[in-house]
Short mmCIF file of C-alpha atoms and ligand atoms in Angstrom, two decimals:
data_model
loop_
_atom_site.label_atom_id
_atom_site.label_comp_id
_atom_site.label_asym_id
_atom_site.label_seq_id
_atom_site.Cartn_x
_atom_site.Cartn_y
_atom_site.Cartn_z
CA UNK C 1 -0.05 -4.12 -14.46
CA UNK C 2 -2.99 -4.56 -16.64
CA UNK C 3 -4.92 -7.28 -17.21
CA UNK C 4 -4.05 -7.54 -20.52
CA UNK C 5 -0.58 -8.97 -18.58
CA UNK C 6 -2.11 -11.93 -18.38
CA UNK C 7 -2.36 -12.86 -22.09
CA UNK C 8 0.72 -14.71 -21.50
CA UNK C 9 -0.47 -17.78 -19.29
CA UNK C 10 -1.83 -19.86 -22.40
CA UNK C 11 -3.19 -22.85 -21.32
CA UNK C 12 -2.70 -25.04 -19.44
CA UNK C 13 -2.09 -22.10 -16.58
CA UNK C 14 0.30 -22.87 -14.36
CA UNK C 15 -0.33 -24.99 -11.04
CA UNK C 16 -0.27 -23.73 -7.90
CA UNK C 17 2.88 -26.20 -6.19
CA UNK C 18 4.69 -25.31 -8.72
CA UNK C 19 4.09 -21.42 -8.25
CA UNK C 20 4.73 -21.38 -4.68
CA UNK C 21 7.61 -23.83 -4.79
CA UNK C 22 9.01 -20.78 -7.21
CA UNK C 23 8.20 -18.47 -5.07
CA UNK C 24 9.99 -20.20 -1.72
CA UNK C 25 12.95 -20.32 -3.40
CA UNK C 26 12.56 -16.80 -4.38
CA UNK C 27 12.76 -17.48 -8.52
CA UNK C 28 11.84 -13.66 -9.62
CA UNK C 29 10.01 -15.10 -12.83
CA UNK C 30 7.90 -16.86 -11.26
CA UNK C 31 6.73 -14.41 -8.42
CA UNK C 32 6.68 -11.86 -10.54
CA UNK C 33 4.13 -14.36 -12.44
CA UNK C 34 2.27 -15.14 -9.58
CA UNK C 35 1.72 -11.43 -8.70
CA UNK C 36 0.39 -10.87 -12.41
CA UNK C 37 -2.15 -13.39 -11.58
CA UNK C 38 -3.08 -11.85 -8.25
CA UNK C 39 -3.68 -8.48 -10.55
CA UNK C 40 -5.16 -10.58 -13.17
CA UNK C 41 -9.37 -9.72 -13.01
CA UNK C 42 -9.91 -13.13 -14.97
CA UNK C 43 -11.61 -15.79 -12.25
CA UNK C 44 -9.59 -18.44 -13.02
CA UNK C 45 -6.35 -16.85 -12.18
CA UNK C 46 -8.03 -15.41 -9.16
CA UNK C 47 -8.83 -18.98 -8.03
CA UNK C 48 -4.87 -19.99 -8.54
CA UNK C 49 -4.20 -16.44 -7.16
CA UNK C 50 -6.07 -17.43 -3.84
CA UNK C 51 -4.75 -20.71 -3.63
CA UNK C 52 -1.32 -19.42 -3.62
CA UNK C 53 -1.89 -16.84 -1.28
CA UNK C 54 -3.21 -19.46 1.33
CA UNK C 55 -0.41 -21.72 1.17
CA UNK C 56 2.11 -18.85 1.62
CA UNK C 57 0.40 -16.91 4.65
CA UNK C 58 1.78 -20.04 6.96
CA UNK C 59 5.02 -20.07 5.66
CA UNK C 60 6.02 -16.42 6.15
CA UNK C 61 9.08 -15.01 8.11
CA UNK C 62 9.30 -12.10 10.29
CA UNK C 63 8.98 -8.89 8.48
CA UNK C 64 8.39 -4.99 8.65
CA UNK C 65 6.18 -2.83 6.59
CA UNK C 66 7.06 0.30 5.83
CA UNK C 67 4.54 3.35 4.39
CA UNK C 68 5.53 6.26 2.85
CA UNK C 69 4.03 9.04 1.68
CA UNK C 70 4.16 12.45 0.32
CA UNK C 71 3.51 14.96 -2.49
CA UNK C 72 4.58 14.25 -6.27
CA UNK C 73 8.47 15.95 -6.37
CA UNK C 74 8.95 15.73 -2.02
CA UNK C 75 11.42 12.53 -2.87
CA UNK C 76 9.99 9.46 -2.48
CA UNK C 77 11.47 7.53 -4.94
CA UNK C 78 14.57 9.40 -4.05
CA UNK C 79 14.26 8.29 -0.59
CA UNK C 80 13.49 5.19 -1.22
CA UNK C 81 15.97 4.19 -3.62
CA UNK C 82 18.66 5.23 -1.11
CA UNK C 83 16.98 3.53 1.83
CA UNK C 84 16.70 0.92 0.21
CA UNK C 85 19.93 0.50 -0.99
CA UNK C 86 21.16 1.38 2.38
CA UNK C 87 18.95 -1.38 3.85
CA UNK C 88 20.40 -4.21 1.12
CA UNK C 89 23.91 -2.93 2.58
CA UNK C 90 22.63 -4.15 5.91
CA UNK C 91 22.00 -7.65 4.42
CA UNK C 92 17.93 -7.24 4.23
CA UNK C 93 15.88 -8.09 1.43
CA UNK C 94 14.07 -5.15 0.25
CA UNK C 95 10.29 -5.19 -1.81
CA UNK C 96 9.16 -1.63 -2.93
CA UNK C 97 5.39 -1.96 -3.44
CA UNK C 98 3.64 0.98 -5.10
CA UNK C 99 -0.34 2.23 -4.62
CA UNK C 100 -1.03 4.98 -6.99
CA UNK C 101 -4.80 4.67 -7.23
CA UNK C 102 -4.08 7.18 -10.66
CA UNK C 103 -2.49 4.23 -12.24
CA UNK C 104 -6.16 3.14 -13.83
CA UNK C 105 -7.06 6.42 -15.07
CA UNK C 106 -5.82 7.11 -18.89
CA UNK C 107 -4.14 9.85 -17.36
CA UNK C 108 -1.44 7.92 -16.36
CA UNK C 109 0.00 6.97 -13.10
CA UNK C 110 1.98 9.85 -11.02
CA UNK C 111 4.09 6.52 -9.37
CA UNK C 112 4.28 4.48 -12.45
CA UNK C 113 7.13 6.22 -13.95
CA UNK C 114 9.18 3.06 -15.32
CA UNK C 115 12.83 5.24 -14.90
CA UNK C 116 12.46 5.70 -10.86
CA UNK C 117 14.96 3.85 -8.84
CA UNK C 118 16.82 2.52 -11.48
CA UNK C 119 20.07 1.38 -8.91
CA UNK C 120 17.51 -0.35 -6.75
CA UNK C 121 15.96 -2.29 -9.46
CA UNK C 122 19.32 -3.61 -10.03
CA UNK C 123 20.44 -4.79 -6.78
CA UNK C 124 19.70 -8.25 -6.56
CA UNK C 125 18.27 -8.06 -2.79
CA UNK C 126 15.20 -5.78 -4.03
CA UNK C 127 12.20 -6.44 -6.20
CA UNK C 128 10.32 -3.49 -7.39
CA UNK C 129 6.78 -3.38 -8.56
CA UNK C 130 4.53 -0.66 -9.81
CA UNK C 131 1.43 -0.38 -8.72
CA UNK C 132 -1.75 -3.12 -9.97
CA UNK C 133 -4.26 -1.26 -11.82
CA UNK C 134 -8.01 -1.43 -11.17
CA UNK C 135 -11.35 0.12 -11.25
CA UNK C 136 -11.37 1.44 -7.41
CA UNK C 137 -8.51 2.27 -4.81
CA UNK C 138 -10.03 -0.54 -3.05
CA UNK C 139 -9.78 -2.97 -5.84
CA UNK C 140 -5.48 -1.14 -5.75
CA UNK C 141 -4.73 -2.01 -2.04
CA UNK C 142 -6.36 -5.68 -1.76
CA UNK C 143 -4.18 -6.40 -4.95
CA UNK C 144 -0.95 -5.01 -3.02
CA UNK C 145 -2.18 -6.75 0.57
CA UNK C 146 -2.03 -9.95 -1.35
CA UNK C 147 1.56 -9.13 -2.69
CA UNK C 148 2.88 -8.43 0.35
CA UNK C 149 2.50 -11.97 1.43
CA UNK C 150 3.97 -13.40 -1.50
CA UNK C 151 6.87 -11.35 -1.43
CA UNK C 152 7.10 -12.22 2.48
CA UNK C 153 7.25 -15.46 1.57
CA UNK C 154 9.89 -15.30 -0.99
CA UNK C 155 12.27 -13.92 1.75
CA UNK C 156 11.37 -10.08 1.51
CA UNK C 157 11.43 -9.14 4.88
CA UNK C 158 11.16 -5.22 4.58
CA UNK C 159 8.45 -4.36 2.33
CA UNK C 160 8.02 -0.67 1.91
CA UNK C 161 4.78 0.46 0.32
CA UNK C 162 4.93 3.83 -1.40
CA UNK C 163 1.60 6.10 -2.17
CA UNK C 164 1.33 9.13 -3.58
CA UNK C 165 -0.12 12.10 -0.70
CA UNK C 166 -3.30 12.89 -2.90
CA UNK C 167 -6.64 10.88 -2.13
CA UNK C 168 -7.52 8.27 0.44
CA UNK C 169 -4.71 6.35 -0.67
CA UNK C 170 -2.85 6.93 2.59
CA UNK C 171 -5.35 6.01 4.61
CA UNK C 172 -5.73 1.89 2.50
CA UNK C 173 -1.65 2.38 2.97
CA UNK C 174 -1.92 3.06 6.35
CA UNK C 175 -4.07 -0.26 7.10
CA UNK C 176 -1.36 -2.41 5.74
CA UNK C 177 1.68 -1.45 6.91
CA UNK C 178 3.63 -1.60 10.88
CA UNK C 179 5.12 2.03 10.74
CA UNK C 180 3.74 5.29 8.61
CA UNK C 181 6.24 7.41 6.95
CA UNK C 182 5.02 11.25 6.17
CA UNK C 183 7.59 13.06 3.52
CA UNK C 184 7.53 16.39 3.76
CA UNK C 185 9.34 19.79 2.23
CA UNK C 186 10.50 22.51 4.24
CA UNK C 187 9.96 25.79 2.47
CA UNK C 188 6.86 26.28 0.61
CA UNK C 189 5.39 28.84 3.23
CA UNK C 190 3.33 28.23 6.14
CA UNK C 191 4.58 24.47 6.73
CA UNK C 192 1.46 23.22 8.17
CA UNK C 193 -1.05 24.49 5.17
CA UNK C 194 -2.44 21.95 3.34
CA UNK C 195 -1.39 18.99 4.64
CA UNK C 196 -4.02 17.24 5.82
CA UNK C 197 -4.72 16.55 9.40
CA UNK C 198 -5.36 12.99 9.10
CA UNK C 199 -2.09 12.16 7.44
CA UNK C 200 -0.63 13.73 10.06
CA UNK C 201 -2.51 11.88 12.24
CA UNK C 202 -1.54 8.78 10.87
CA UNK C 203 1.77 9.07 10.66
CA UNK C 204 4.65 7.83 12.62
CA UNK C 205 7.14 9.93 11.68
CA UNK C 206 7.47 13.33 9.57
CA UNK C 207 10.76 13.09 7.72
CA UNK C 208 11.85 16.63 6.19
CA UNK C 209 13.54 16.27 3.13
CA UNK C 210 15.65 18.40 0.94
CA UNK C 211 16.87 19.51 4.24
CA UNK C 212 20.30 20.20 1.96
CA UNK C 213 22.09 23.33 0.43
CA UNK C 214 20.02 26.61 0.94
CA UNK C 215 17.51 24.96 2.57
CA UNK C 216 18.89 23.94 5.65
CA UNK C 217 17.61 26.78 8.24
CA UNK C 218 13.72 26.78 6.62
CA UNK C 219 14.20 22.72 6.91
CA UNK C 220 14.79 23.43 10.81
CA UNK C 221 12.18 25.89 11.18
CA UNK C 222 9.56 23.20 9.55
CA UNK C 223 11.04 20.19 12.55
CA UNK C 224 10.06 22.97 14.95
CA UNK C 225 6.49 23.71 13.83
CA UNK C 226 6.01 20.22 13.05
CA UNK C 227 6.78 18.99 16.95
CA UNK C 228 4.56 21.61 17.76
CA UNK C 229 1.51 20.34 15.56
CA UNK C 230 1.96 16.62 16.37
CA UNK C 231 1.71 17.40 20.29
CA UNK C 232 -1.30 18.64 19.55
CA UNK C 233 -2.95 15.34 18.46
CA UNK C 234 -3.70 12.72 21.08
CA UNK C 235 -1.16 10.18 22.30
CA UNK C 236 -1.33 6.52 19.80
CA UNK C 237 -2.81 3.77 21.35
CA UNK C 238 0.64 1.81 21.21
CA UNK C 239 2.10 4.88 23.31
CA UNK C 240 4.62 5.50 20.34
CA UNK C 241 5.33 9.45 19.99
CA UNK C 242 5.61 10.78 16.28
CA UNK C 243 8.34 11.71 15.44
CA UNK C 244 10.05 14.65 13.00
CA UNK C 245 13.20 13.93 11.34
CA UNK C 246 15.46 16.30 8.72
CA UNK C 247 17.16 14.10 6.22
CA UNK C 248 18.24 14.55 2.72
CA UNK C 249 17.85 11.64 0.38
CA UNK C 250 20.24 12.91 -2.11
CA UNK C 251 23.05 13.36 0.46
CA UNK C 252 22.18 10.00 2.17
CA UNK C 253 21.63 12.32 5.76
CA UNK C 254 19.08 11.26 8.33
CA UNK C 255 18.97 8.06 6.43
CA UNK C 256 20.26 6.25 9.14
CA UNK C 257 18.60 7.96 12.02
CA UNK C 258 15.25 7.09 10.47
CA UNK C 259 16.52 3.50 10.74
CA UNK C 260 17.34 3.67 13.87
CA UNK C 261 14.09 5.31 14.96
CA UNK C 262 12.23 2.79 12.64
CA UNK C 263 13.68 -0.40 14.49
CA UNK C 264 13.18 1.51 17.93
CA UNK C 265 9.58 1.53 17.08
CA UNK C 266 9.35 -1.86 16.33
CA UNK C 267 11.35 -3.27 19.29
CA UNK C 268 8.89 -0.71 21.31
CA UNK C 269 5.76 -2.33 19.80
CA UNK C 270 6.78 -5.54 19.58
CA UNK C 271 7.74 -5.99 23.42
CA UNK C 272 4.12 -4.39 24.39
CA UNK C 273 2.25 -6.70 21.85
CA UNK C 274 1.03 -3.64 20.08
CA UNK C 275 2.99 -4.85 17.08
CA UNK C 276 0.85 -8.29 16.55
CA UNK C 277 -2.28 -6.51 17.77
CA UNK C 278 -1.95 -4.15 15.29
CA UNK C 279 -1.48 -6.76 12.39
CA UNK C 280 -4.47 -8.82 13.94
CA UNK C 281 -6.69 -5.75 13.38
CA UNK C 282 -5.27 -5.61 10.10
CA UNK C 283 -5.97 -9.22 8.94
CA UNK C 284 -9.47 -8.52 10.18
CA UNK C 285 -9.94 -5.89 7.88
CA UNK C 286 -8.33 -7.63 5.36
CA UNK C 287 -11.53 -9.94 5.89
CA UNK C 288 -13.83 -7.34 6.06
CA UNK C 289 -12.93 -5.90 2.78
CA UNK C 290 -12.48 -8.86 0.64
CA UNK C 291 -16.19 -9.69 2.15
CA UNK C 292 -17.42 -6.28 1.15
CA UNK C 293 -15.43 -7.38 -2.49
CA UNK C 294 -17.16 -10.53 -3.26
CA UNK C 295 -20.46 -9.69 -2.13
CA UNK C 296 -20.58 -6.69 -4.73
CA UNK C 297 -19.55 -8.97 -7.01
CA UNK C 298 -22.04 -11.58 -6.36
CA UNK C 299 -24.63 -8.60 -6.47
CA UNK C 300 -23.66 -6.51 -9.66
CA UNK C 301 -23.28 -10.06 -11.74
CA UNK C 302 -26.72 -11.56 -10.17
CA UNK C 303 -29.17 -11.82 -13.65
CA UNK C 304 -32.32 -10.31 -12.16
CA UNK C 305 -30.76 -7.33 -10.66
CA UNK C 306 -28.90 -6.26 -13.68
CA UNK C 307 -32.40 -6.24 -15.25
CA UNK C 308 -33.61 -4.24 -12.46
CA UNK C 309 -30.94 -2.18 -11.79
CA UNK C 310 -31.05 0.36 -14.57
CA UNK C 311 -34.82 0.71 -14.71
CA UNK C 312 -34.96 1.41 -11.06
CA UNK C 313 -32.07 3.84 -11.22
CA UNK C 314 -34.26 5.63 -14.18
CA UNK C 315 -37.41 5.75 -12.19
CA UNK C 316 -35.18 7.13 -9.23
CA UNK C 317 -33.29 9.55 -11.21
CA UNK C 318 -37.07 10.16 -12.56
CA UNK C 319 -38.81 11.21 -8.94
CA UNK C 320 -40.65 8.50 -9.70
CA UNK C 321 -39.87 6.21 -6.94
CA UNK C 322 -38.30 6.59 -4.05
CA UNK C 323 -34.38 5.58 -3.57
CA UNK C 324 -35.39 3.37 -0.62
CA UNK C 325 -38.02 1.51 -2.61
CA UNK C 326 -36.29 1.02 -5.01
CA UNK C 327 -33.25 -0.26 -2.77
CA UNK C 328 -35.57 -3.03 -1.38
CA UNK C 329 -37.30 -4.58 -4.30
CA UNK C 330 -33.99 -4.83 -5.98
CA UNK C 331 -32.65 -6.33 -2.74
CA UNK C 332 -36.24 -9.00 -2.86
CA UNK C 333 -34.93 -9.60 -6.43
CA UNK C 334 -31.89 -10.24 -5.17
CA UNK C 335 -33.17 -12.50 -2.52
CA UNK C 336 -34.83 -14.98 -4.60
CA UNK C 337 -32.48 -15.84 -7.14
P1 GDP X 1 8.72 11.91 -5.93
O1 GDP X 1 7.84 12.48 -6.99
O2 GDP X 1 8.15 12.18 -4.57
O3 GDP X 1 9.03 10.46 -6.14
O4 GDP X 1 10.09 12.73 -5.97
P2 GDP X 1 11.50 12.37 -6.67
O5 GDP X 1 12.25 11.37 -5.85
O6 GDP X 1 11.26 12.04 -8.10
O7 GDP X 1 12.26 13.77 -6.52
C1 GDP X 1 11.82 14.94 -7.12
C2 GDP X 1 13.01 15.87 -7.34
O8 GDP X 1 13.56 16.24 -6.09
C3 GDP X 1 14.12 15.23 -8.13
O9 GDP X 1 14.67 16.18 -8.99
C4 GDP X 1 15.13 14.81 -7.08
O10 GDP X 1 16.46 14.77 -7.56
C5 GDP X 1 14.95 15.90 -6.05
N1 GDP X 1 15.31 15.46 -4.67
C6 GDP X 1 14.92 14.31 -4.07
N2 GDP X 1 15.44 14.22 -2.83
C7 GDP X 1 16.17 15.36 -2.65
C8 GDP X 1 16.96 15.86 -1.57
O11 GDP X 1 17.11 15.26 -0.51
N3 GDP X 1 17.54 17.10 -1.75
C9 GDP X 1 17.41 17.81 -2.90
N4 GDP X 1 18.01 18.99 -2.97
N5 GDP X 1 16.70 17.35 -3.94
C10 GDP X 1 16.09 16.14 -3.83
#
């Protein structure tokens, strides 16, 4: 959502009670609201934004979040429409959450694609939102970590963030979410090429879709070299073992197993405190980055150092001074204001 969005709260904007009464008793107008203002860049729908948000983080119930990734055309929205829909049959509330760090670019979004997961967005136990635009992939995740407590405290209690597999977007995924989903085709030659080894260290799972049709025997080959590959990284810290699934979202297969393995790891983690610790560590970066947020803020508005700023940068770019001189009498300048 752009900022733009936000043309709609004329004044007088609306007050924060009355947002996060709405949002307790999960009225879709006016979360959805309050999530435009968390995406708004305006301050004074930031200030109502954070207000919000700190009335809701004590009221939340318990809840699992989900990552997934993968290349444009592996499934994901395929897979997640029918896991989610599966999951609604189960009686949870499902929030799809998207981080497509292209969004911001006039290129357009490779997520944003308004037609995806049409039967989800019409079951009334899932909410669906595209990913917030913004300037950085940083400035993308903080706006979808503060989401995810809204919708928590509107009742969602499986929130399943979706990112596209290009980027570091995995990795801001990855830091906000209990289990790490890696989607990947069977098929397209040496399996392990150009997947990156980080994802793959991240994740908690490979699921191998498409594993349908004519595909079925290269989908099995892939579950074999992928076991191979993830013994090869060192044990998690929570002692959970990745593990590699076949499934086909269009034919609802595996669906279930994934569940099952899903839940197993969350019982797992939960019983060795792993689970909490993990979402501790989390909160703390949470911290860190919002920190790292307003302090860049405070320092690109300050007066005297967007003086200073571009004639530095010119004598810099000049050999004129040194970068490190420069650095520190903007950072005096700074200082004294
Ligand atoms: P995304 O770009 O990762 O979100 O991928 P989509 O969900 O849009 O799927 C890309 C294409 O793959 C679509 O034509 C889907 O119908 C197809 N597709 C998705 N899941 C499966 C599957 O399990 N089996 C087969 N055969 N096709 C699938």
């Amino acid at each position: 959502m752009s900022s733009d969005n936000t043309e709609r709260f004329k004044k007088p904007l609306p007050k924060v009670n009355d947002l996060v009464h709405g949002i307790l008793t999960n009225d879709l107008t006016i979360l959805s609201k309050a999530i435009t203002l968390i995406e708004s860049t305006k301050p004074e729908h930031q200030k109502i934004a954070n207000a919000v948000i700190e009335k809701c983080l004590g009221k939340k119930t318990e809840t699992l979040r989900i990552g997934i990734t993968g290349v444009p055309g592996v499934g994901k929205s395929t897979f997640i429409e029918r896991f989610g829909k599966m999951l609604t049959k189960k009686g949870k509330k499902v929030a799809v959450l998207t981080v497509d760090p292209t969004s911001s670019k006039s290129k357009g979004s490779i997520l944003g694609d308004k037609t995806r997961m049409q039967e989800l967005i019409s079951d009334p136990n899932a909410f669906i939102r595209p990913s917030p635009s913004g300037d950085s992939l940083g400035g993308v995740a903080r706006k979808t970590r503060e989401s995810i407590v809204l919708l928590e405290t509107a009742g969602y209690n499986v929130i399943i963030i979706e990112t596209v597999g290009v980027g570091q977007s995995e990795t801001a995924v990855h830091d906000m979410v209990d289990f790490f989903l890696l989607l990947k085709l069977a098929g397209a030659g040496d399996e392990l090429q150009g997947i990156k080894r980080g994802i793959m260290e991240m994740a908690d799972a490979i699921a191998i879709n498409k594993a349908d049709g004519d595909n079925i025997k290269q989908a099995k080959q892939a579950e074999t070299e992928f076991k191979r590959a993830l013994h090869l990284f060192p044990p998690k810290d929570n002692g959970w073992v990745p593990q590699v699934i076949r499934c086909s979202a269009i034919k609802n297969r595996g669906l279930e197993i994934i569940w099952a393995m899903m839940e197993n790891h969350f019982a797992q983690t939960k019983s060795s405190g792993h689970f909490n610790d993990n979402r501790r560590q989390q909160n703390k970066s949470w911290l860190l980055q919002y920190m790292e947020h307003i302090l860049k803020m405070d320092f690109t508005k300050n007066s005297k150092v967007s003086k200073l700023l571009p004639v530095l940068t010119n004598e810099v770019m000049d050999g004129k001074i040194s970068p490190f001189r420069a650095a520190e009498d903007i950072m005096l300048a700074y200082k004294s204001s």
